[in-house]
Every structure is written in C-alpha cells, then in structure tokens.
Coordinates of N, CA and C in Angstrom, one line a residue:
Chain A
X22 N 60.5 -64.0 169.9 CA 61.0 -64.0 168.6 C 60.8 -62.7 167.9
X23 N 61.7 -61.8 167.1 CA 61.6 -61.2 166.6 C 60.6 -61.4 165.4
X24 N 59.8 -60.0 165.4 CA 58.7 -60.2 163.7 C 58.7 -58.7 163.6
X25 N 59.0 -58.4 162.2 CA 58.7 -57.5 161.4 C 57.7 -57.9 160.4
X26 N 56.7 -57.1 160.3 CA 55.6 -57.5 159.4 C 55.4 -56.0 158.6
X27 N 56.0 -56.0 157.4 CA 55.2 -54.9 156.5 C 53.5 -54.6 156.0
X28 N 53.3 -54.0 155.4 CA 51.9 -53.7 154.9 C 51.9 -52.3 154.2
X29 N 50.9 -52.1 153.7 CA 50.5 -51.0 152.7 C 51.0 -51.2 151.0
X30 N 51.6 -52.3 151.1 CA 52.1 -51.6 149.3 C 51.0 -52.1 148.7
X31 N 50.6 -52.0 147.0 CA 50.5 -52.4 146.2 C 50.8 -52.0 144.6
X32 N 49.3 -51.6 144.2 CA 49.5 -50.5 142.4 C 49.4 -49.9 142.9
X33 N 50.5 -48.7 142.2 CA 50.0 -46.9 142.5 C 50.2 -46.3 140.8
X34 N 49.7 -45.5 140.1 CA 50.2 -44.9 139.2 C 51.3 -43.7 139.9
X35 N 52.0 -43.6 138.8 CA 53.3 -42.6 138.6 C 53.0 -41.6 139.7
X36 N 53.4 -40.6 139.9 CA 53.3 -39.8 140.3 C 52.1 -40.0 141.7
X37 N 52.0 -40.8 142.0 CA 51.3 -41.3 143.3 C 51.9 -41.2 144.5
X38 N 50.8 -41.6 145.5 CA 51.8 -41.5 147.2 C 51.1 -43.3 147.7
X39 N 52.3 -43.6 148.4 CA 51.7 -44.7 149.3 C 52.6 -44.6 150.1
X40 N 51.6 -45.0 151.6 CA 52.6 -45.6 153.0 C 52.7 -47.0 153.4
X41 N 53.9 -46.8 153.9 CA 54.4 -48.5 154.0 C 54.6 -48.4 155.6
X42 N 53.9 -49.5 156.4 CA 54.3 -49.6 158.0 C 54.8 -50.9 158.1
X43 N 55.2 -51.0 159.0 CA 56.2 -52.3 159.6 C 55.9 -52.3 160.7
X44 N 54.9 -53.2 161.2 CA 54.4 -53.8 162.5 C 55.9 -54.6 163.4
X45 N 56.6 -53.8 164.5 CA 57.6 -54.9 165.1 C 56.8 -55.5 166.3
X46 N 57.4 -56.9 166.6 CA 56.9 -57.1 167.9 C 58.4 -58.3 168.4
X47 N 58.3 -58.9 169.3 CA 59.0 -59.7 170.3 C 60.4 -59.3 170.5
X48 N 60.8 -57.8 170.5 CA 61.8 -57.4 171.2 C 61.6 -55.2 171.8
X49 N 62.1 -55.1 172.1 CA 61.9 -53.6 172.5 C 62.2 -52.5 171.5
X50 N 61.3 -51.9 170.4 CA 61.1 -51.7 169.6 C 61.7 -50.1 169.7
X51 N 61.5 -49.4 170.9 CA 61.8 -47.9 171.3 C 63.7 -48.2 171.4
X52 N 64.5 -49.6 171.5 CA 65.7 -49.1 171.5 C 66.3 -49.3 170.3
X53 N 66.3 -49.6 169.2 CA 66.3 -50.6 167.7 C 66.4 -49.1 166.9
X54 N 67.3 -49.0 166.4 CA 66.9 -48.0 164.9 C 66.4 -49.2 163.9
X55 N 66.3 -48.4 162.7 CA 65.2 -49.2 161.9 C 65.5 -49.0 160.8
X56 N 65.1 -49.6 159.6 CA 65.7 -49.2 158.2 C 64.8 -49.2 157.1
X57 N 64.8 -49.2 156.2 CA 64.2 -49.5 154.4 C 65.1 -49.7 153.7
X58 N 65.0 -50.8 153.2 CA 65.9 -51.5 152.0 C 64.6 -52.1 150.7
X59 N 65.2 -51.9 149.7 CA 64.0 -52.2 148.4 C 64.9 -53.4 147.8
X60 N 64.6 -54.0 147.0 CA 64.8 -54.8 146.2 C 63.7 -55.3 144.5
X61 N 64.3 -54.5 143.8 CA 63.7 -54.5 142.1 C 63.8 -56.1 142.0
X62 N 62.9 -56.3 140.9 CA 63.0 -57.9 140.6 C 64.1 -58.4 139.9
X63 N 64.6 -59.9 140.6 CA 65.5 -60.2 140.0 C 66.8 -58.9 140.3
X64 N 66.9 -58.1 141.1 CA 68.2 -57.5 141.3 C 68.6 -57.0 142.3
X65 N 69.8 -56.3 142.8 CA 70.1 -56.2 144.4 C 69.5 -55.4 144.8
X66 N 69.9 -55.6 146.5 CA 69.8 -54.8 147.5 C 69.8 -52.9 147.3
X67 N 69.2 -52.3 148.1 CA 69.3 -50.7 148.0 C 68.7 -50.7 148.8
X68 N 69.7 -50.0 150.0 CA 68.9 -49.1 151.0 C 68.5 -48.3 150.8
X69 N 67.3 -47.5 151.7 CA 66.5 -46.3 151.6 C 66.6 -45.6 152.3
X70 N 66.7 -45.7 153.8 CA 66.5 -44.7 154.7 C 66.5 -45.8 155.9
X71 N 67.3 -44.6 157.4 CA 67.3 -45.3 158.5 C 66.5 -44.0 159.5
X72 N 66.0 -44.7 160.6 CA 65.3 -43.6 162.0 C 66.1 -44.5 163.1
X73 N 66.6 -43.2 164.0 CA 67.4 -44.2 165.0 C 66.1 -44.1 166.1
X74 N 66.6 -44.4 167.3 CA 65.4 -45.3 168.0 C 64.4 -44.0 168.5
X75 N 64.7 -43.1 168.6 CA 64.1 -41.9 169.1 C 63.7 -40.9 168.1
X76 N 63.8 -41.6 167.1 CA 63.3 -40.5 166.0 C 64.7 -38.7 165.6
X77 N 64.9 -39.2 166.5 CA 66.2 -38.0 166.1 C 66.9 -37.5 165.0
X78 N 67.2 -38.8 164.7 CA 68.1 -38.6 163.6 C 67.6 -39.9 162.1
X79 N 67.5 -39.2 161.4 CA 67.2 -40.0 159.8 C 67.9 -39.5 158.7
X80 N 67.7 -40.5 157.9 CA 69.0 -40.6 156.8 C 68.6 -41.5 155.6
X81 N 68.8 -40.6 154.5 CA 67.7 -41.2 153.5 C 69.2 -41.0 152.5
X82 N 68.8 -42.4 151.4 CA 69.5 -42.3 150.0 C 69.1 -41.7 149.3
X83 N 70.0 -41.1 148.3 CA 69.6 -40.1 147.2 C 68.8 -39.7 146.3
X84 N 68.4 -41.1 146.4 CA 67.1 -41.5 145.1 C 65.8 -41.5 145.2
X85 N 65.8 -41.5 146.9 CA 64.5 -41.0 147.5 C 64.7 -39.9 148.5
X86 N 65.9 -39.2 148.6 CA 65.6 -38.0 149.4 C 64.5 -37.0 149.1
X87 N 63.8 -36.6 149.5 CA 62.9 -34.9 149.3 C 61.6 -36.0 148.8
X88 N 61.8 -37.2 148.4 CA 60.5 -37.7 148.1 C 59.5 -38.9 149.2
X89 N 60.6 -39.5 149.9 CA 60.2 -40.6 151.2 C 60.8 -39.6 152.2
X90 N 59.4 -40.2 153.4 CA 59.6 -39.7 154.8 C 59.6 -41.1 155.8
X91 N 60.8 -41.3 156.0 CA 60.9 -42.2 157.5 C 60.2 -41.8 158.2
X92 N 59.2 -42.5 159.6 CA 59.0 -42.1 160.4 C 58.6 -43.5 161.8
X93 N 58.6 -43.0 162.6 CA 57.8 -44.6 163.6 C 57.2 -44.0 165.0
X94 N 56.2 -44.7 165.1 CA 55.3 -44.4 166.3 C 56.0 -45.8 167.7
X95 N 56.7 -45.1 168.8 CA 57.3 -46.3 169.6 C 56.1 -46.6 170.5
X96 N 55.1 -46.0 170.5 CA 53.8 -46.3 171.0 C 53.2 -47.6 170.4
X97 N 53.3 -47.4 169.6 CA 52.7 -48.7 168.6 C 53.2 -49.5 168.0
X98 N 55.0 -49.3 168.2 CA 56.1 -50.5 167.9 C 56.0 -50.6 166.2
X99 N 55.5 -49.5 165.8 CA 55.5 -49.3 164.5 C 56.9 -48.3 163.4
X100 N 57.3 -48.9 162.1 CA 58.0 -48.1 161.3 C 56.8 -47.9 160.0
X101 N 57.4 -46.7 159.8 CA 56.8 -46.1 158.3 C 57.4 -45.7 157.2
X102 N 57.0 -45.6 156.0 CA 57.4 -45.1 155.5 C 56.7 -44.2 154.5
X103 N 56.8 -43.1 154.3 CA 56.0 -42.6 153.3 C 56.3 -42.4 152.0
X104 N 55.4 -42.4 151.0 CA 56.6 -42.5 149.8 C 55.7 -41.7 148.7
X105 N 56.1 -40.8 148.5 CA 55.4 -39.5 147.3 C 56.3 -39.4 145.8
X106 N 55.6 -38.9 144.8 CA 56.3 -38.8 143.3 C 56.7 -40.0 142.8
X107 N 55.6 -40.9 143.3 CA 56.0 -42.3 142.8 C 57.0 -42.7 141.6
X108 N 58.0 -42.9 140.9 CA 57.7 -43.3 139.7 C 58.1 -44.8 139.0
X109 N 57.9 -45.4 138.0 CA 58.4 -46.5 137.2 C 59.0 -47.6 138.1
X110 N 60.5 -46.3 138.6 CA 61.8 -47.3 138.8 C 61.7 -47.6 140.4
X111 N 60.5 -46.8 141.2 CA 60.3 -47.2 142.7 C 59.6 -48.8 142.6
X112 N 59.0 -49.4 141.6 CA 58.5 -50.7 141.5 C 59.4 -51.6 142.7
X113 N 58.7 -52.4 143.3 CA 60.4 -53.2 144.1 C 59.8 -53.7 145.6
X114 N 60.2 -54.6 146.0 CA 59.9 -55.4 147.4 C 60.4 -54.4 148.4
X115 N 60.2 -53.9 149.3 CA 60.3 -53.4 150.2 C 60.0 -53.7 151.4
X116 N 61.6 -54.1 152.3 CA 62.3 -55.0 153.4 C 61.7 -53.6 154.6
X117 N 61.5 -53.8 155.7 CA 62.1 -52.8 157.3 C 62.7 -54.2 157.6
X118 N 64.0 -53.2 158.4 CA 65.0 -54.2 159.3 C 65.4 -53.6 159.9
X119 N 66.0 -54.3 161.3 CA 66.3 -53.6 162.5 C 68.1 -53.5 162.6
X120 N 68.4 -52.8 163.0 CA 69.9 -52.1 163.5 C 69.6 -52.9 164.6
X121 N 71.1 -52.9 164.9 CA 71.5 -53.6 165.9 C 71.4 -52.8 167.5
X122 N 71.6 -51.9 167.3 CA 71.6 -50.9 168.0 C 70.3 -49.4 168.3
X123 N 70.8 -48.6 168.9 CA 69.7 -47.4 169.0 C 69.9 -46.7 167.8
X124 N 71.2 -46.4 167.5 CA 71.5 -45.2 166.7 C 72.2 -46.2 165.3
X125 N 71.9 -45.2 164.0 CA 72.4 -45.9 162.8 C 73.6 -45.3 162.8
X126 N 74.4 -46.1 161.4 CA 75.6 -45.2 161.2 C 76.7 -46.2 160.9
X127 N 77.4 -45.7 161.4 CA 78.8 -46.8 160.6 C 78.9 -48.1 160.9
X128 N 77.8 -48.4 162.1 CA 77.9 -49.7 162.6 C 76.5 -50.2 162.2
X129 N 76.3 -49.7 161.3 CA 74.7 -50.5 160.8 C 74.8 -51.7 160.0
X130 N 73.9 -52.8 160.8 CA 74.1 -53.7 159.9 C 72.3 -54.0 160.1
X131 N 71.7 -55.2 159.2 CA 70.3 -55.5 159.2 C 70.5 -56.4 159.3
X132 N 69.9 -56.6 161.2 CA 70.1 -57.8 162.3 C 68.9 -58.6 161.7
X133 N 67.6 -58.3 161.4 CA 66.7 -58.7 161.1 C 65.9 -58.0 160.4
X134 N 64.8 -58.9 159.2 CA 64.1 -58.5 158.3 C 63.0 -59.0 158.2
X135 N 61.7 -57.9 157.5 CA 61.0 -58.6 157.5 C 60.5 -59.4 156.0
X136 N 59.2 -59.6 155.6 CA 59.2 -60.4 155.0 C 58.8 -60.2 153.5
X137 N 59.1 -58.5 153.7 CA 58.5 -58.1 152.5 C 57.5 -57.7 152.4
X138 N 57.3 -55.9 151.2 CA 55.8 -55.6 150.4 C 56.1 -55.5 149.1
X139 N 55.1 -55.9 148.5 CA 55.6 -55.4 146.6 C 55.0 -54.0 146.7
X140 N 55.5 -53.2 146.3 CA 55.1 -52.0 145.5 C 55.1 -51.5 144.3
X141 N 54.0 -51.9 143.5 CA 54.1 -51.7 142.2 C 53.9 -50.2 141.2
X142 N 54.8 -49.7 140.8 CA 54.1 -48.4 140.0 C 54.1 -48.2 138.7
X143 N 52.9 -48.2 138.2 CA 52.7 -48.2 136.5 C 51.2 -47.8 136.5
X144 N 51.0 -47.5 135.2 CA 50.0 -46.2 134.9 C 49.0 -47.8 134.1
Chain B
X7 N 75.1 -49.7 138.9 CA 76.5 -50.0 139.3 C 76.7 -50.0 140.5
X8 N 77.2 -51.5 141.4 CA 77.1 -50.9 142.9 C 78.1 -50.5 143.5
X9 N 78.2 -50.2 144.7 CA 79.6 -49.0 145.3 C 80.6 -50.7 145.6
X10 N 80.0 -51.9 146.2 CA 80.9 -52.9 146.2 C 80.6 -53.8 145.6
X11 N 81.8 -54.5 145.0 CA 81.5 -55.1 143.8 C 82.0 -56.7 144.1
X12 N 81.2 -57.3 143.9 CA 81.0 -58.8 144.0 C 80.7 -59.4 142.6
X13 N 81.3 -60.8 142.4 CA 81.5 -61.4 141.3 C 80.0 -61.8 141.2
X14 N 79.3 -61.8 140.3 CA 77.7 -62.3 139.6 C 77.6 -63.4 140.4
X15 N 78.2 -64.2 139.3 CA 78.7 -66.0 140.2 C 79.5 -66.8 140.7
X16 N 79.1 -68.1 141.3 CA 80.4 -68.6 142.0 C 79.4 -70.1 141.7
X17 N 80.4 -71.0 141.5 CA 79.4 -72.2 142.3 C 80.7 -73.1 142.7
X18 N 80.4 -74.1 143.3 CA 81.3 -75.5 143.5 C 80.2 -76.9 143.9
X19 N 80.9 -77.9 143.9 CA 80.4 -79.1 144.4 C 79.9 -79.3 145.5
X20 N 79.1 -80.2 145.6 CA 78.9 -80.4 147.1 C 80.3 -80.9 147.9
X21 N 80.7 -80.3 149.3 CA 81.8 -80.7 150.3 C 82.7 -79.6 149.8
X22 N 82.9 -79.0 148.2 CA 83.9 -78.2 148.2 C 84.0 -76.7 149.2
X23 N 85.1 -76.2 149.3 CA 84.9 -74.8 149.6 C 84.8 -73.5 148.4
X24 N 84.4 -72.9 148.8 CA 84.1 -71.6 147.5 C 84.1 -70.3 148.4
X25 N 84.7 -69.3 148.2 CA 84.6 -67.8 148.2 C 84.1 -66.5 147.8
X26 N 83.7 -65.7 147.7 CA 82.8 -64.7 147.6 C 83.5 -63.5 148.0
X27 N 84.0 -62.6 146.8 CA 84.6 -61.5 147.3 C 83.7 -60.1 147.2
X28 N 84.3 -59.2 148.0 CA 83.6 -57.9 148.0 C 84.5 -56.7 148.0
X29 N 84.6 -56.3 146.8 CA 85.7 -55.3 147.1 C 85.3 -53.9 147.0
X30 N 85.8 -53.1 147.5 CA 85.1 -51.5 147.7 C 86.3 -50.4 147.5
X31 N 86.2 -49.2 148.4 CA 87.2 -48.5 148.1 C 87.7 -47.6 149.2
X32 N 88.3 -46.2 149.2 CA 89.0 -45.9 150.5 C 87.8 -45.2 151.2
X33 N 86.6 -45.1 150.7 CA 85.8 -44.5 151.4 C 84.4 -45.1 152.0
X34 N 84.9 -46.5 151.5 CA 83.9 -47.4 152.4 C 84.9 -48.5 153.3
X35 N 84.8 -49.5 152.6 CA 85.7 -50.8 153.1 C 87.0 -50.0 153.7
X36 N 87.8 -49.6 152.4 CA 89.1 -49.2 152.8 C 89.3 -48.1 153.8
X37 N 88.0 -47.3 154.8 CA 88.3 -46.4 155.6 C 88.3 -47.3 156.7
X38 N 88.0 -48.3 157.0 CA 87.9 -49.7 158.3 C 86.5 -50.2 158.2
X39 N 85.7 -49.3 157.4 CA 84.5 -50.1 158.0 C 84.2 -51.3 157.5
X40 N 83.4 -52.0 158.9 CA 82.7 -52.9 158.8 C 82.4 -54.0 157.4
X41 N 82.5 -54.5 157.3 CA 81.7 -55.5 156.0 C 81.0 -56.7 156.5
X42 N 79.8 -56.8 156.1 CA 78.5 -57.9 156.8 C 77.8 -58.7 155.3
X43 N 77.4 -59.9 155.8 CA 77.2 -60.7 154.5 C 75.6 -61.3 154.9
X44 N 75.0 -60.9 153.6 CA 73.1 -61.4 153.8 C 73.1 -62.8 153.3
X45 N 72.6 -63.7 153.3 CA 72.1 -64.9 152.7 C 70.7 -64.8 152.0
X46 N 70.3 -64.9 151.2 CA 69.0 -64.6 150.2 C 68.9 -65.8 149.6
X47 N 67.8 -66.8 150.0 CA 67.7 -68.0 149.6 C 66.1 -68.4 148.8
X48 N 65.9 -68.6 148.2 CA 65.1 -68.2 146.3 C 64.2 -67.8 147.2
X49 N 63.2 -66.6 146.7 CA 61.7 -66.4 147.2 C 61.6 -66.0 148.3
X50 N 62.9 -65.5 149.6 CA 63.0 -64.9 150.9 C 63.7 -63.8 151.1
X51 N 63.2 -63.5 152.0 CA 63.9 -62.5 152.2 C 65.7 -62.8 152.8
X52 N 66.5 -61.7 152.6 CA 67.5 -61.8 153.0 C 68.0 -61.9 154.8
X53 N 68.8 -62.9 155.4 CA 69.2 -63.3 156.4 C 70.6 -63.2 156.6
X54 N 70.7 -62.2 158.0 CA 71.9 -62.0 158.4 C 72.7 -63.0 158.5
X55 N 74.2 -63.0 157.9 CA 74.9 -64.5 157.9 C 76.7 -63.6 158.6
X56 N 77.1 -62.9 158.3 CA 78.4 -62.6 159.4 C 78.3 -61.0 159.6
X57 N 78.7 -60.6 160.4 CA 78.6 -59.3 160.3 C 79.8 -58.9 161.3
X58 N 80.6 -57.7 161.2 CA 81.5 -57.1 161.8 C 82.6 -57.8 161.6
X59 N 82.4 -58.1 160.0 CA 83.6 -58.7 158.9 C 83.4 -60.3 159.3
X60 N 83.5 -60.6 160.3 CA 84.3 -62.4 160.3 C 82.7 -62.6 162.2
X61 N 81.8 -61.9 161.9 CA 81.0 -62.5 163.2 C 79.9 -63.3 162.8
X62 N 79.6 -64.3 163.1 CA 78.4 -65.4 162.9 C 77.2 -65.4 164.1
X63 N 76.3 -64.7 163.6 CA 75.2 -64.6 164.7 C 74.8 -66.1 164.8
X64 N 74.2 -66.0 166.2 CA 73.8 -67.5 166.5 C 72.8 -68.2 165.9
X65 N 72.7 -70.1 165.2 CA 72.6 -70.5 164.5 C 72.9 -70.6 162.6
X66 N 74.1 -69.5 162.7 CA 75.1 -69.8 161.5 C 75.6 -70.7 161.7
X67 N 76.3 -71.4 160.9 CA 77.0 -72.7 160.6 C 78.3 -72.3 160.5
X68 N 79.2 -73.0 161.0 CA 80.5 -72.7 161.1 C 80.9 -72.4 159.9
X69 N 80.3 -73.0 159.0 CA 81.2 -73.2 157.7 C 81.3 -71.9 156.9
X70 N 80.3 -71.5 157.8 CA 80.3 -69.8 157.0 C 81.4 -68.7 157.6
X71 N 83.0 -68.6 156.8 CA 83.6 -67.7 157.9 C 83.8 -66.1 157.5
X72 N 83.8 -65.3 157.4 CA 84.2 -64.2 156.8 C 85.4 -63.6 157.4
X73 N 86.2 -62.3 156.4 CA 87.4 -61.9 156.8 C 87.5 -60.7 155.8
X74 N 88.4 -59.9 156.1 CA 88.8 -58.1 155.7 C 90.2 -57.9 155.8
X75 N 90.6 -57.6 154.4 CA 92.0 -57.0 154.3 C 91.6 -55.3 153.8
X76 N 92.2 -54.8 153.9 CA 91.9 -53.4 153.3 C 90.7 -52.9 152.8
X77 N 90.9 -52.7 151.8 CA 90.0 -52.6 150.5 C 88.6 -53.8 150.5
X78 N 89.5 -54.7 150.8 CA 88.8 -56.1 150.4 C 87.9 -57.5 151.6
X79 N 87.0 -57.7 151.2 CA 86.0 -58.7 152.2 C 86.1 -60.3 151.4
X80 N 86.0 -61.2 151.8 CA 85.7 -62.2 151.5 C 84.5 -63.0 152.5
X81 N 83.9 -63.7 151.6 CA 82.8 -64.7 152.4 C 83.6 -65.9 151.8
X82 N 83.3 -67.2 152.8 CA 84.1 -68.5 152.5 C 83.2 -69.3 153.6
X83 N 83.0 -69.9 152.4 CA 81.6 -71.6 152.7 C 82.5 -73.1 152.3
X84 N 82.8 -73.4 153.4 CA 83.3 -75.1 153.2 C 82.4 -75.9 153.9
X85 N 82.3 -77.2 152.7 CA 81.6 -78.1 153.1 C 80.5 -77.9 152.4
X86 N 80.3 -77.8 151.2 CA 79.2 -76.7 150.5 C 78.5 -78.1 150.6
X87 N 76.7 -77.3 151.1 CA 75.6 -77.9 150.8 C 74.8 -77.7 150.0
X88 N 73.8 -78.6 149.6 CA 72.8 -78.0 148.4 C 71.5 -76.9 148.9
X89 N 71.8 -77.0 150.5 CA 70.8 -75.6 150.6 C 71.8 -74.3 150.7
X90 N 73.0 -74.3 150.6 CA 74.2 -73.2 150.6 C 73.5 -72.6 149.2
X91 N 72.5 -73.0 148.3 CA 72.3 -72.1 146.8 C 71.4 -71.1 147.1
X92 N 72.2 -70.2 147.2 CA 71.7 -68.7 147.4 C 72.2 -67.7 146.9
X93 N 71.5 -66.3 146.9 CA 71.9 -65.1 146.7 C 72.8 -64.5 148.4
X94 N 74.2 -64.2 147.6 CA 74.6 -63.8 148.5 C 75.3 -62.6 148.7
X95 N 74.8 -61.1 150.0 CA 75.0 -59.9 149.6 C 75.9 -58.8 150.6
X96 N 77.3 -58.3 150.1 CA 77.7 -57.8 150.9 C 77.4 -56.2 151.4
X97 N 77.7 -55.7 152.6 CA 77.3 -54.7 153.2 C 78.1 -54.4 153.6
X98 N 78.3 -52.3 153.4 CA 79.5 -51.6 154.4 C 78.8 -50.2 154.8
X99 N 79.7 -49.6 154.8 CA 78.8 -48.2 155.6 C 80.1 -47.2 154.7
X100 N 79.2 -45.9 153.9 CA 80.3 -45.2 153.1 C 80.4 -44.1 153.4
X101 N 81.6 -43.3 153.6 CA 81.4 -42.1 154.2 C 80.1 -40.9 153.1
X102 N 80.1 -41.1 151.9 CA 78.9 -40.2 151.5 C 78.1 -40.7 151.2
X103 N 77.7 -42.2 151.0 CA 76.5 -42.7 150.4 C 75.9 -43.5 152.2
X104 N 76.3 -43.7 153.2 CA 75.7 -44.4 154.1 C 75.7 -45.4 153.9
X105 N 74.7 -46.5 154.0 CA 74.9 -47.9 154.0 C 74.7 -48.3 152.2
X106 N 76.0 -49.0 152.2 CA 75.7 -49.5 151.0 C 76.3 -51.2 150.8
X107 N 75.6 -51.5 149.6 CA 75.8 -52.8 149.5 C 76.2 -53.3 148.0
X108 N 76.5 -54.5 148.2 CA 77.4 -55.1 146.9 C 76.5 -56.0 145.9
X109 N 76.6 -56.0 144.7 CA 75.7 -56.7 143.7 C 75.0 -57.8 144.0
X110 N 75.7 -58.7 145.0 CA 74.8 -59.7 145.0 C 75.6 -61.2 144.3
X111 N 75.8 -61.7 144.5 CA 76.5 -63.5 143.9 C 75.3 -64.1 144.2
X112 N 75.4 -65.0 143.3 CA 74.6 -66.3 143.0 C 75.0 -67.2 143.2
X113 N 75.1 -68.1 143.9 CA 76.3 -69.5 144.6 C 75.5 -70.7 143.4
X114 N 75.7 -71.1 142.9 CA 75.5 -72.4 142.3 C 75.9 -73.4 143.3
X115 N 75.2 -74.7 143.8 CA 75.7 -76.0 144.3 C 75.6 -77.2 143.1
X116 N 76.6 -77.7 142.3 CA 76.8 -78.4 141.4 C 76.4 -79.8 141.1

C-alpha cells in the first residue's frame, strides 16, 4: 500500500524557515517524481513544486520560486521541502504526492497523497 | 483567480446525474493536455478520481465518467450518492504556469 506521511510543519513567525519531509513507503520511491501542493483554509488547490525521480530536474510555482527548495533523499525514500521568507499568505496544509511516472511535466497527475501538514505563519 | 475555472457549486438529488465543468484556455486544456479530477471529501485529503481526461483508477465507481472537448473538461456522477458530497478539483498542465488546477466545486447531495 502506498503511504505518504508528511511532518515538520507548525508556528513559524514571518520571515521564518521550516522543512517539510514526506516519509514514502510501499512502492519504489527512486522511480516516482514527487510534488507539493498547499491548500489555505477553506480554499483550493496550489501546486508548489515537482522533483522528478533522480533529482534532475525541479520545478517550482511562482509564488515560491527563489524562496522553497524541493529536494529528496532516494536512500531514505524521503521528499522535502524547504521553505524560507516565510510569510502570512504561506499559512496552508501542505499535501506530497506522487507522479505517476519518473519524470514531471505535461503528464503529471497526483496518483497519490499524503495526509497532510498545517503550516502556520503569524507573528 | 484560478487558471481553470469550475462553477463554486453543483448539487442534485439522490439517483440524479450532475456535471462539473472545467474550462481553461489555448495554453492549458486547449493545447491537448490532459485534464484529471480530485475528489476532496470534508476533512481529507484530496483522492485521485479520473485522470487522462475520461480514466478511472481502480476502485472508482463507474458512475464517475469524465470527457474533453477543446477548451473544455467535464466530470459527470450518475446515480448521485450521499457520500458523492464532496469538494471536487480539476487539474491540467499549462505551458507557463506548469501544473495547474481549477477552483474547486462543492457537490451538494439534496
């Protein structure tokens, strides 16, 4: 069975850093690209950023480019996320989900999800 | 404001059918790609429900079918149940924003 398990979020004030990992286990974790999607309360979906399975290639939305670093250790079946210059509007549940595939891209869809972190930011 | 745009709400009765549109533009939807639909049911996280426009991963329910004309996606649920009350969210891939997704519907079961 597939499991994604998040961890790391909580409070950060503004201008803060936190890292988010995503524990995968019951499928082969080195062929899977991987993703971040957030979700504010009460409102939609926003992707974040994708790492295809080898780390090669990453690809961040606008809103967190230059400020979140994808990253994943395939030793330890782990995704990350780093996330710096915290502010206000980063508040929001934050999904990893797996591609269907090795590589992201026009065929990306989010085969599976996990189960969620809150990440809260306020002073 | 999202890049595809889905109606707020939708509901019907129980047994009815109901629809769910997703419409985008020539640089998402309308270039061919893909359109995939999440199921978000109160307090969970979101669940892959069709993907690669009209595909139902295994243990979807038939009643869930999807389809793509141009521009435009639809999701379509007959036989509406009272666990069918969910947030439900479409996905495409855009040539300059990457993966993007649609506002989100609210399915009412009546």
């Amino acid at each position: 069975e597939v499991q994604l398990v998040e961890s790391g979020g909580g409070l950060v004030k503004p201008g803060g850093s936190l890292r988010l990992s995503c524990a995968a286990s019951g499928f082969a974790f080195n062929n899977y690209a991987m993703n971040w999607v957030r979700q504010a309360a009460g409102k939609g979906l926003e992707w974040l950023s994708s790492i295809s399975a080898s780390s090669s290639f990453t690809d961040y939305a606008t809103s967190v480019r230059g400020r979140f670093t994808i990253s994943r250790d395939n030793a330890k079946n782990s995704l990350y996320l780093q996330m710096n210059s915290l502010r206000a509007e980063d508040t929001a549940l934050y999904y990893c989900a797996r591609d269907p595939g090795g590589y992201y891209g026009s065929g990306t869809y989010l085969q599976y999800w996990g189960q969620g972190i809150l990440v809260t930011v306020s002073s | 404001q999202s890049v595809l745009t889905q109606p707020p709400s939708v509901s019907g009765a129980p047994g009815q059918r109901v629809t769910i549109s997703c419409i985008g533009s020539s640089s998402n939807t309308g270039a061919g790609y893909d359109v995939h639909w999440y199921q978000q049911l109160p307090g969970t996280a979101p669940k892959l429900l069709i993907y690669g426009n009209t595909h139902r991963p295994s243990g979807v329910p038939e009643r869930f079918s999807g389809s793509k004309s141009g521009t435009s996606a639809s999701l379509a649920i007959t036989g509406l149940q009272a666990e069918d009350e969910a947030h439900y969210f479409c996905q495409s891939y855009d040539r300059s924003l990457s993966v993007v997704f649609g506002g989100g519907t609210k399915l009412t079961v009546l």
